[in-house]
Amino acid sequence: MLIDARGQGCPKPVMMADEALGKMQEGVVDVLIDNEDSALNVSGFAARSGMFTETTREGRDWKVKIVKGYACTPREEYGVRSAEAKKSLLLVIGTDTMGKDEELGRVLMKGFLETMKLYKQLPHTLFFLNAGVRLTTVNPDTVPLLGEIERMGVEIYSCGTCLKQYDLEGRLAVGRRGVTNQIVEGLQEFEKVVWV
Protein backbone atom coordinates (compact mmCIF):
# COMPACT_ATOMS: atom_id res chain seq x y z
CA MET A 1 0.00 0.00 0.00
CA LEU A 2 1.34 3.45 -0.89
CA ILE A 3 0.57 6.47 1.31
CA ASP A 4 1.38 9.92 -0.07
CA ALA A 5 2.02 12.11 2.99
CA ARG A 6 3.94 14.81 1.12
CA GLY A 7 2.92 18.30 2.15
CA GLN A 8 1.60 17.09 5.50
CA GLY A 9 2.95 18.63 8.71
CA CYS A 10 3.69 16.57 11.80
CA PRO A 11 2.13 14.46 13.20
CA LYS A 12 -0.08 13.81 10.13
CA PRO A 13 2.33 11.42 8.30
CA VAL A 14 2.50 9.21 11.41
CA MET A 15 -1.28 9.28 11.73
CA MET A 16 -1.70 8.34 8.06
CA ALA A 17 0.76 5.45 8.44
CA ASP A 18 -0.96 4.26 11.61
CA GLU A 19 -4.37 4.32 9.92
CA ALA A 20 -3.10 2.30 6.94
CA LEU A 21 -1.33 -0.23 9.17
CA GLY A 22 -4.45 -0.60 11.31
CA LYS A 23 -6.32 -1.93 8.28
CA MET A 24 -4.00 -4.91 7.79
CA GLN A 25 -2.80 -7.92 9.76
CA GLU A 26 0.46 -8.04 7.86
CA GLY A 27 1.95 -6.48 4.78
CA VAL A 28 3.94 -3.52 3.52
CA VAL A 29 3.11 0.17 3.69
CA ASP A 30 5.27 2.65 1.80
CA VAL A 31 4.96 6.24 3.00
CA LEU A 32 6.14 9.09 0.76
CA ILE A 33 7.26 12.14 2.74
CA ASP A 34 8.77 15.46 1.67
CA ASN A 35 10.88 16.22 4.75
CA GLU A 36 13.47 14.32 6.72
CA ASP A 37 11.99 15.07 10.16
CA SER A 38 8.67 13.44 9.27
CA ALA A 39 10.54 10.49 7.73
CA LEU A 40 12.38 9.99 11.03
CA ASN A 41 9.08 10.32 12.88
CA VAL A 42 7.37 7.64 10.79
CA SER A 43 10.42 5.34 11.02
CA GLY A 44 10.60 5.78 14.78
CA PHE A 45 6.88 5.11 15.16
CA ALA A 46 7.19 1.87 13.18
CA ALA A 47 10.30 0.71 15.05
CA ARG A 48 8.71 1.41 18.45
CA SER A 49 5.67 -0.57 17.31
CA GLY A 50 7.88 -3.59 16.62
CA MET A 51 7.81 -3.34 12.83
CA PHE A 52 10.64 -3.46 10.31
CA THR A 53 11.33 -0.09 8.73
CA GLU A 54 13.64 1.16 6.01
CA THR A 55 14.02 4.76 4.84
CA THR A 56 15.42 5.78 1.47
CA ARG A 57 15.87 9.16 -0.21
CA GLU A 58 14.18 9.47 -3.59
CA GLY A 59 15.05 12.78 -5.21
CA ARG A 60 13.55 15.50 -3.04
CA ASP A 61 11.41 13.06 -1.07
CA TRP A 62 11.84 10.19 1.35
CA LYS A 63 10.16 6.81 1.25
CA VAL A 64 9.62 4.92 4.48
CA LYS A 65 8.93 1.23 3.99
CA ILE A 66 7.13 -0.40 6.91
CA VAL A 67 6.68 -4.15 7.10
CA LYS A 68 3.95 -5.26 9.49
CA GLY A 69 4.10 -8.82 10.76
CA TYR A 70 7.89 -8.94 10.97
CA ALA A 71 9.04 -8.06 14.48
CA CYS A 72 12.27 -6.21 14.96
CA THR A 73 14.19 -4.90 17.92
CA PRO A 74 13.63 -1.17 18.47
CA ARG A 75 16.78 0.75 17.59
CA GLU A 76 18.50 3.56 19.47
CA GLU A 77 18.79 5.63 16.27
CA TYR A 78 15.02 6.11 16.33
CA GLY A 79 15.06 7.35 19.89
CA VAL A 80 13.87 4.00 21.25
CA ARG A 81 15.27 3.38 24.70
CA SER A 82 14.65 0.76 27.31
CA ALA A 83 12.70 1.62 30.45
CA GLU A 84 15.85 1.52 32.59
CA ALA A 85 17.35 4.31 30.47
CA LYS A 86 14.60 6.79 31.41
CA LYS A 87 15.87 10.35 31.30
CA SER A 88 15.44 12.92 34.03
CA LEU A 89 13.79 16.07 32.63
CA LEU A 90 12.28 17.34 29.39
CA LEU A 91 11.76 21.11 29.55
CA VAL A 92 9.31 22.44 26.96
CA ILE A 93 9.48 26.20 26.32
CA GLY A 94 6.49 27.48 24.36
CA THR A 95 7.15 31.21 24.40
CA ASP A 96 10.01 33.69 24.15
CA THR A 97 8.88 35.59 27.25
CA MET A 98 7.90 34.77 30.83
CA GLY A 99 4.67 36.40 31.97
CA LYS A 100 2.38 38.83 30.18
CA ASP A 101 4.59 41.92 30.03
CA GLU A 102 6.67 41.23 26.89
CA GLU A 103 9.58 43.57 27.64
CA LEU A 104 9.98 42.31 31.20
CA GLY A 105 9.20 38.78 30.03
CA ARG A 106 12.20 38.74 27.67
CA VAL A 107 14.47 39.83 30.53
CA LEU A 108 12.99 37.14 32.77
CA MET A 109 13.39 34.41 30.13
CA LYS A 110 17.05 35.29 29.62
CA GLY A 111 17.52 35.37 33.41
CA PHE A 112 15.85 31.97 33.76
CA LEU A 113 18.18 30.40 31.20
CA GLU A 114 21.25 32.10 32.73
CA THR A 115 20.31 30.90 36.22
CA MET A 116 19.69 27.36 34.99
CA LYS A 117 23.17 27.38 33.41
CA LEU A 118 24.89 29.02 36.40
CA TYR A 119 23.41 26.61 38.95
CA LYS A 120 23.94 23.68 36.54
CA GLN A 121 20.30 22.69 37.06
CA LEU A 122 20.02 21.47 33.50
CA PRO A 123 17.37 19.31 31.86
CA HIS A 124 18.33 16.41 29.64
CA THR A 125 16.41 18.02 26.75
CA LEU A 126 15.07 21.48 25.92
CA PHE A 127 12.27 21.57 23.34
CA PHE A 128 11.22 24.96 21.95
CA LEU A 129 7.86 25.45 20.27
CA ASN A 130 5.49 28.22 19.24
CA ALA A 131 7.15 31.64 19.78
CA GLY A 132 9.82 29.87 21.84
CA VAL A 133 11.64 29.06 18.59
CA ARG A 134 12.71 32.70 18.45
CA LEU A 135 15.05 31.91 21.35
CA THR A 136 17.02 29.43 19.20
CA THR A 137 16.98 31.50 16.02
CA VAL A 138 16.82 35.30 16.14
CA ASN A 139 17.17 36.36 19.78
CA PRO A 140 20.74 37.73 20.09
CA ASP A 141 20.68 37.38 23.89
CA THR A 142 19.61 33.75 24.09
CA VAL A 143 21.28 32.11 21.07
CA PRO A 144 24.84 32.28 22.55
CA LEU A 145 23.52 31.33 25.99
CA LEU A 146 21.70 28.29 24.61
CA GLY A 147 24.85 27.39 22.69
CA GLU A 148 26.72 27.25 26.02
CA ILE A 149 23.93 25.14 27.55
CA GLU A 150 24.07 22.77 24.59
CA ARG A 151 27.85 22.40 25.02
CA MET A 152 27.15 21.42 28.64
CA GLY A 153 25.38 18.33 27.30
CA VAL A 154 21.75 19.44 26.95
CA GLU A 155 19.91 18.26 23.82
CA ILE A 156 18.12 21.20 22.19
CA TYR A 157 15.30 20.96 19.65
CA SER A 158 13.04 23.49 17.96
CA CYS A 159 9.65 22.51 16.54
CA GLY A 160 9.91 22.27 12.74
CA THR A 161 6.29 23.29 12.19
CA CYS A 162 6.83 26.36 14.38
CA LEU A 163 10.03 27.33 12.56
CA LYS A 164 8.09 27.16 9.30
CA GLN A 165 5.17 29.16 10.72
CA TYR A 166 7.49 31.99 11.82
CA ASP A 167 9.55 31.77 8.59
CA LEU A 168 12.65 30.83 10.62
CA GLU A 169 13.53 27.47 9.04
CA GLY A 170 16.86 28.69 7.67
CA ARG A 171 17.76 30.64 10.79
CA LEU A 172 18.11 27.87 13.38
CA ALA A 173 21.30 28.90 15.22
CA VAL A 174 21.44 26.40 18.07
CA GLY A 175 20.18 22.85 18.47
CA ARG A 176 18.36 20.80 15.88
CA ARG A 177 14.97 20.78 14.23
CA GLY A 178 12.52 18.65 16.18
CA VAL A 179 8.99 17.31 15.94
CA THR A 180 6.12 17.47 18.40
CA ASN A 181 6.11 13.69 18.66
CA GLN A 182 9.19 14.14 20.84
CA ILE A 183 6.98 15.75 23.48
CA VAL A 184 4.36 12.99 23.34
CA GLU A 185 7.04 10.30 23.52
CA GLY A 186 8.76 12.28 26.27
CA LEU A 187 5.81 11.63 28.56
CA GLN A 188 7.04 8.02 28.72
CA GLU A 189 10.77 8.49 28.18
CA PHE A 190 11.34 11.14 30.87
CA GLU A 191 10.82 11.00 34.59
CA LYS A 192 9.41 14.54 34.42
CA VAL A 193 8.12 16.87 31.68
CA VAL A 194 7.83 20.57 32.56
CA TRP A 195 6.22 23.27 30.39
CA VAL A 196 7.32 26.91 30.61
Tab-separated table of C-alpha atoms in Angstrom:
chain	number	residue	atom	x	y	z
A	1	MET	CA	0.000	0.000	0.000
A	2	LEU	CA	1.344	3.447	-0.891
A	3	ILE	CA	0.567	6.468	1.306
A	4	ASP	CA	1.380	9.923	-0.065
A	5	ALA	CA	2.024	12.110	2.986
A	6	ARG	CA	3.943	14.807	1.125
A	7	GLY	CA	2.924	18.300	2.147
A	8	GLN	CA	1.601	17.094	5.498
A	9	GLY	CA	2.953	18.634	8.709
A	10	CYS	CA	3.686	16.574	11.797
A	11	PRO	CA	2.132	14.463	13.198
A	12	LYS	CA	-0.076	13.811	10.131
A	13	PRO	CA	2.329	11.420	8.298
A	14	VAL	CA	2.499	9.208	11.414
A	15	MET	CA	-1.284	9.282	11.730
A	16	MET	CA	-1.701	8.336	8.061
A	17	ALA	CA	0.757	5.446	8.437
A	18	ASP	CA	-0.956	4.256	11.609
A	19	GLU	CA	-4.365	4.325	9.920
A	20	ALA	CA	-3.098	2.301	6.944
A	21	LEU	CA	-1.328	-0.228	9.169
A	22	GLY	CA	-4.453	-0.595	11.307
A	23	LYS	CA	-6.320	-1.931	8.281
A	24	MET	CA	-4.004	-4.913	7.794
A	25	GLN	CA	-2.795	-7.917	9.762
A	26	GLU	CA	0.461	-8.038	7.857
A	27	GLY	CA	1.951	-6.482	4.775
A	28	VAL	CA	3.940	-3.525	3.516
A	29	VAL	CA	3.112	0.172	3.685
A	30	ASP	CA	5.275	2.655	1.798
A	31	VAL	CA	4.959	6.240	3.003
A	32	LEU	CA	6.138	9.094	0.759
A	33	ILE	CA	7.257	12.145	2.739
A	34	ASP	CA	8.774	15.464	1.672
A	35	ASN	CA	10.878	16.222	4.752
A	36	GLU	CA	13.472	14.319	6.722
A	37	ASP	CA	11.987	15.068	10.157
A	38	SER	CA	8.673	13.437	9.268
A	39	ALA	CA	10.542	10.488	7.729
A	40	LEU	CA	12.380	9.989	11.032
A	41	ASN	CA	9.079	10.318	12.879
A	42	VAL	CA	7.373	7.638	10.791
A	43	SER	CA	10.420	5.338	11.016
A	44	GLY	CA	10.596	5.782	14.776
A	45	PHE	CA	6.879	5.114	15.164
A	46	ALA	CA	7.185	1.867	13.178
A	47	ALA	CA	10.305	0.706	15.051
A	48	ARG	CA	8.709	1.411	18.449
A	49	SER	CA	5.670	-0.565	17.312
A	50	GLY	CA	7.884	-3.591	16.620
A	51	MET	CA	7.810	-3.341	12.826
A	52	PHE	CA	10.643	-3.456	10.314
A	53	THR	CA	11.330	-0.094	8.728
A	54	GLU	CA	13.640	1.155	6.006
A	55	THR	CA	14.016	4.757	4.837
A	56	THR	CA	15.416	5.785	1.470
A	57	ARG	CA	15.867	9.156	-0.209
A	58	GLU	CA	14.178	9.473	-3.595
A	59	GLY	CA	15.055	12.784	-5.210
A	60	ARG	CA	13.545	15.504	-3.036
A	61	ASP	CA	11.409	13.058	-1.075
A	62	TRP	CA	11.843	10.193	1.347
A	63	LYS	CA	10.157	6.808	1.248
A	64	VAL	CA	9.623	4.917	4.480
A	65	LYS	CA	8.929	1.226	3.987
A	66	ILE	CA	7.127	-0.395	6.909
A	67	VAL	CA	6.678	-4.147	7.103
A	68	LYS	CA	3.951	-5.258	9.494
A	69	GLY	CA	4.100	-8.819	10.757
A	70	TYR	CA	7.891	-8.941	10.972
A	71	ALA	CA	9.043	-8.063	14.480
A	72	CYS	CA	12.273	-6.215	14.962
A	73	THR	CA	14.194	-4.900	17.920
A	74	PRO	CA	13.630	-1.171	18.470
A	75	ARG	CA	16.778	0.752	17.586
A	76	GLU	CA	18.499	3.558	19.474
A	77	GLU	CA	18.795	5.630	16.271
A	78	TYR	CA	15.019	6.112	16.326
A	79	GLY	CA	15.064	7.348	19.891
A	80	VAL	CA	13.872	4.000	21.255
A	81	ARG	CA	15.267	3.377	24.699
A	82	SER	CA	14.646	0.761	27.310
A	83	ALA	CA	12.698	1.620	30.445
A	84	GLU	CA	15.847	1.524	32.588
A	85	ALA	CA	17.350	4.309	30.467
A	86	LYS	CA	14.603	6.792	31.413
A	87	LYS	CA	15.869	10.354	31.300
A	88	SER	CA	15.444	12.924	34.029
A	89	LEU	CA	13.785	16.072	32.633
A	90	LEU	CA	12.282	17.345	29.395
A	91	LEU	CA	11.759	21.109	29.555
A	92	VAL	CA	9.311	22.443	26.957
A	93	ILE	CA	9.476	26.195	26.316
A	94	GLY	CA	6.487	27.482	24.362
A	95	THR	CA	7.154	31.213	24.398
A	96	ASP	CA	10.013	33.688	24.146
A	97	THR	CA	8.884	35.590	27.246
A	98	MET	CA	7.902	34.772	30.827
A	99	GLY	CA	4.675	36.402	31.972
A	100	LYS	CA	2.380	38.826	30.176
A	101	ASP	CA	4.595	41.919	30.027
A	102	GLU	CA	6.667	41.230	26.894
A	103	GLU	CA	9.578	43.571	27.640
A	104	LEU	CA	9.976	42.309	31.199
A	105	GLY	CA	9.201	38.779	30.033
A	106	ARG	CA	12.199	38.743	27.670
A	107	VAL	CA	14.471	39.827	30.525
A	108	LEU	CA	12.987	37.141	32.766
A	109	MET	CA	13.386	34.406	30.132
A	110	LYS	CA	17.051	35.285	29.624
A	111	GLY	CA	17.523	35.373	33.409
A	112	PHE	CA	15.847	31.975	33.760
A	113	LEU	CA	18.185	30.402	31.198
A	114	GLU	CA	21.250	32.102	32.731
A	115	THR	CA	20.309	30.901	36.215
A	116	MET	CA	19.695	27.365	34.987
A	117	LYS	CA	23.173	27.377	33.408
A	118	LEU	CA	24.885	29.021	36.403
A	119	TYR	CA	23.406	26.606	38.950
A	120	LYS	CA	23.937	23.683	36.535
A	121	GLN	CA	20.303	22.689	37.057
A	122	LEU	CA	20.019	21.469	33.500
A	123	PRO	CA	17.369	19.313	31.864
A	124	HIS	CA	18.326	16.412	29.643
A	125	THR	CA	16.408	18.020	26.755
A	126	LEU	CA	15.073	21.481	25.917
A	127	PHE	CA	12.266	21.570	23.341
A	128	PHE	CA	11.218	24.956	21.952
A	129	LEU	CA	7.857	25.452	20.272
A	130	ASN	CA	5.485	28.219	19.238
A	131	ALA	CA	7.152	31.635	19.783
A	132	GLY	CA	9.822	29.870	21.841
A	133	VAL	CA	11.639	29.057	18.591
A	134	ARG	CA	12.709	32.705	18.450
A	135	LEU	CA	15.054	31.910	21.346
A	136	THR	CA	17.021	29.425	19.203
A	137	THR	CA	16.979	31.501	16.018
A	138	VAL	CA	16.822	35.296	16.139
A	139	ASN	CA	17.174	36.360	19.777
A	140	PRO	CA	20.743	37.729	20.094
A	141	ASP	CA	20.678	37.382	23.892
A	142	THR	CA	19.605	33.754	24.086
A	143	VAL	CA	21.277	32.109	21.072
A	144	PRO	CA	24.839	32.280	22.552
A	145	LEU	CA	23.520	31.328	25.985
A	146	LEU	CA	21.696	28.291	24.609
A	147	GLY	CA	24.853	27.395	22.691
A	148	GLU	CA	26.718	27.246	26.018
A	149	ILE	CA	23.928	25.145	27.548
A	150	GLU	CA	24.075	22.766	24.593
A	151	ARG	CA	27.849	22.404	25.025
A	152	MET	CA	27.152	21.424	28.645
A	153	GLY	CA	25.380	18.334	27.297
A	154	VAL	CA	21.745	19.438	26.947
A	155	GLU	CA	19.907	18.259	23.825
A	156	ILE	CA	18.117	21.203	22.191
A	157	TYR	CA	15.298	20.956	19.649
A	158	SER	CA	13.037	23.489	17.956
A	159	CYS	CA	9.645	22.507	16.538
A	160	GLY	CA	9.913	22.274	12.741
A	161	THR	CA	6.292	23.288	12.186
A	162	CYS	CA	6.833	26.358	14.384
A	163	LEU	CA	10.031	27.331	12.562
A	164	LYS	CA	8.091	27.159	9.305
A	165	GLN	CA	5.166	29.163	10.723
A	166	TYR	CA	7.488	31.993	11.821
A	167	ASP	CA	9.551	31.769	8.592
A	168	LEU	CA	12.651	30.834	10.615
A	169	GLU	CA	13.529	27.474	9.040
A	170	GLY	CA	16.856	28.688	7.667
A	171	ARG	CA	17.763	30.641	10.793
A	172	LEU	CA	18.110	27.874	13.381
A	173	ALA	CA	21.298	28.904	15.225
A	174	VAL	CA	21.442	26.405	18.069
A	175	GLY	CA	20.181	22.852	18.465
A	176	ARG	CA	18.356	20.800	15.880
A	177	ARG	CA	14.970	20.784	14.231
A	178	GLY	CA	12.519	18.651	16.178
A	179	VAL	CA	8.993	17.312	15.938
A	180	THR	CA	6.117	17.469	18.402
A	181	ASN	CA	6.106	13.689	18.656
A	182	GLN	CA	9.188	14.139	20.841
A	183	ILE	CA	6.977	15.747	23.484
A	184	VAL	CA	4.364	12.986	23.342
A	185	GLU	CA	7.041	10.296	23.521
A	186	GLY	CA	8.764	12.275	26.268
A	187	LEU	CA	5.814	11.630	28.560
A	188	GLN	CA	7.037	8.021	28.723
A	189	GLU	CA	10.772	8.492	28.181
A	190	PHE	CA	11.340	11.138	30.868
A	191	GLU	CA	10.820	11.000	34.592
A	192	LYS	CA	9.413	14.542	34.420
A	193	VAL	CA	8.124	16.867	31.684
A	194	VAL	CA	7.831	20.568	32.556
A	195	TRP	CA	6.216	23.272	30.392
A	196	VAL	CA	7.324	26.911	30.614
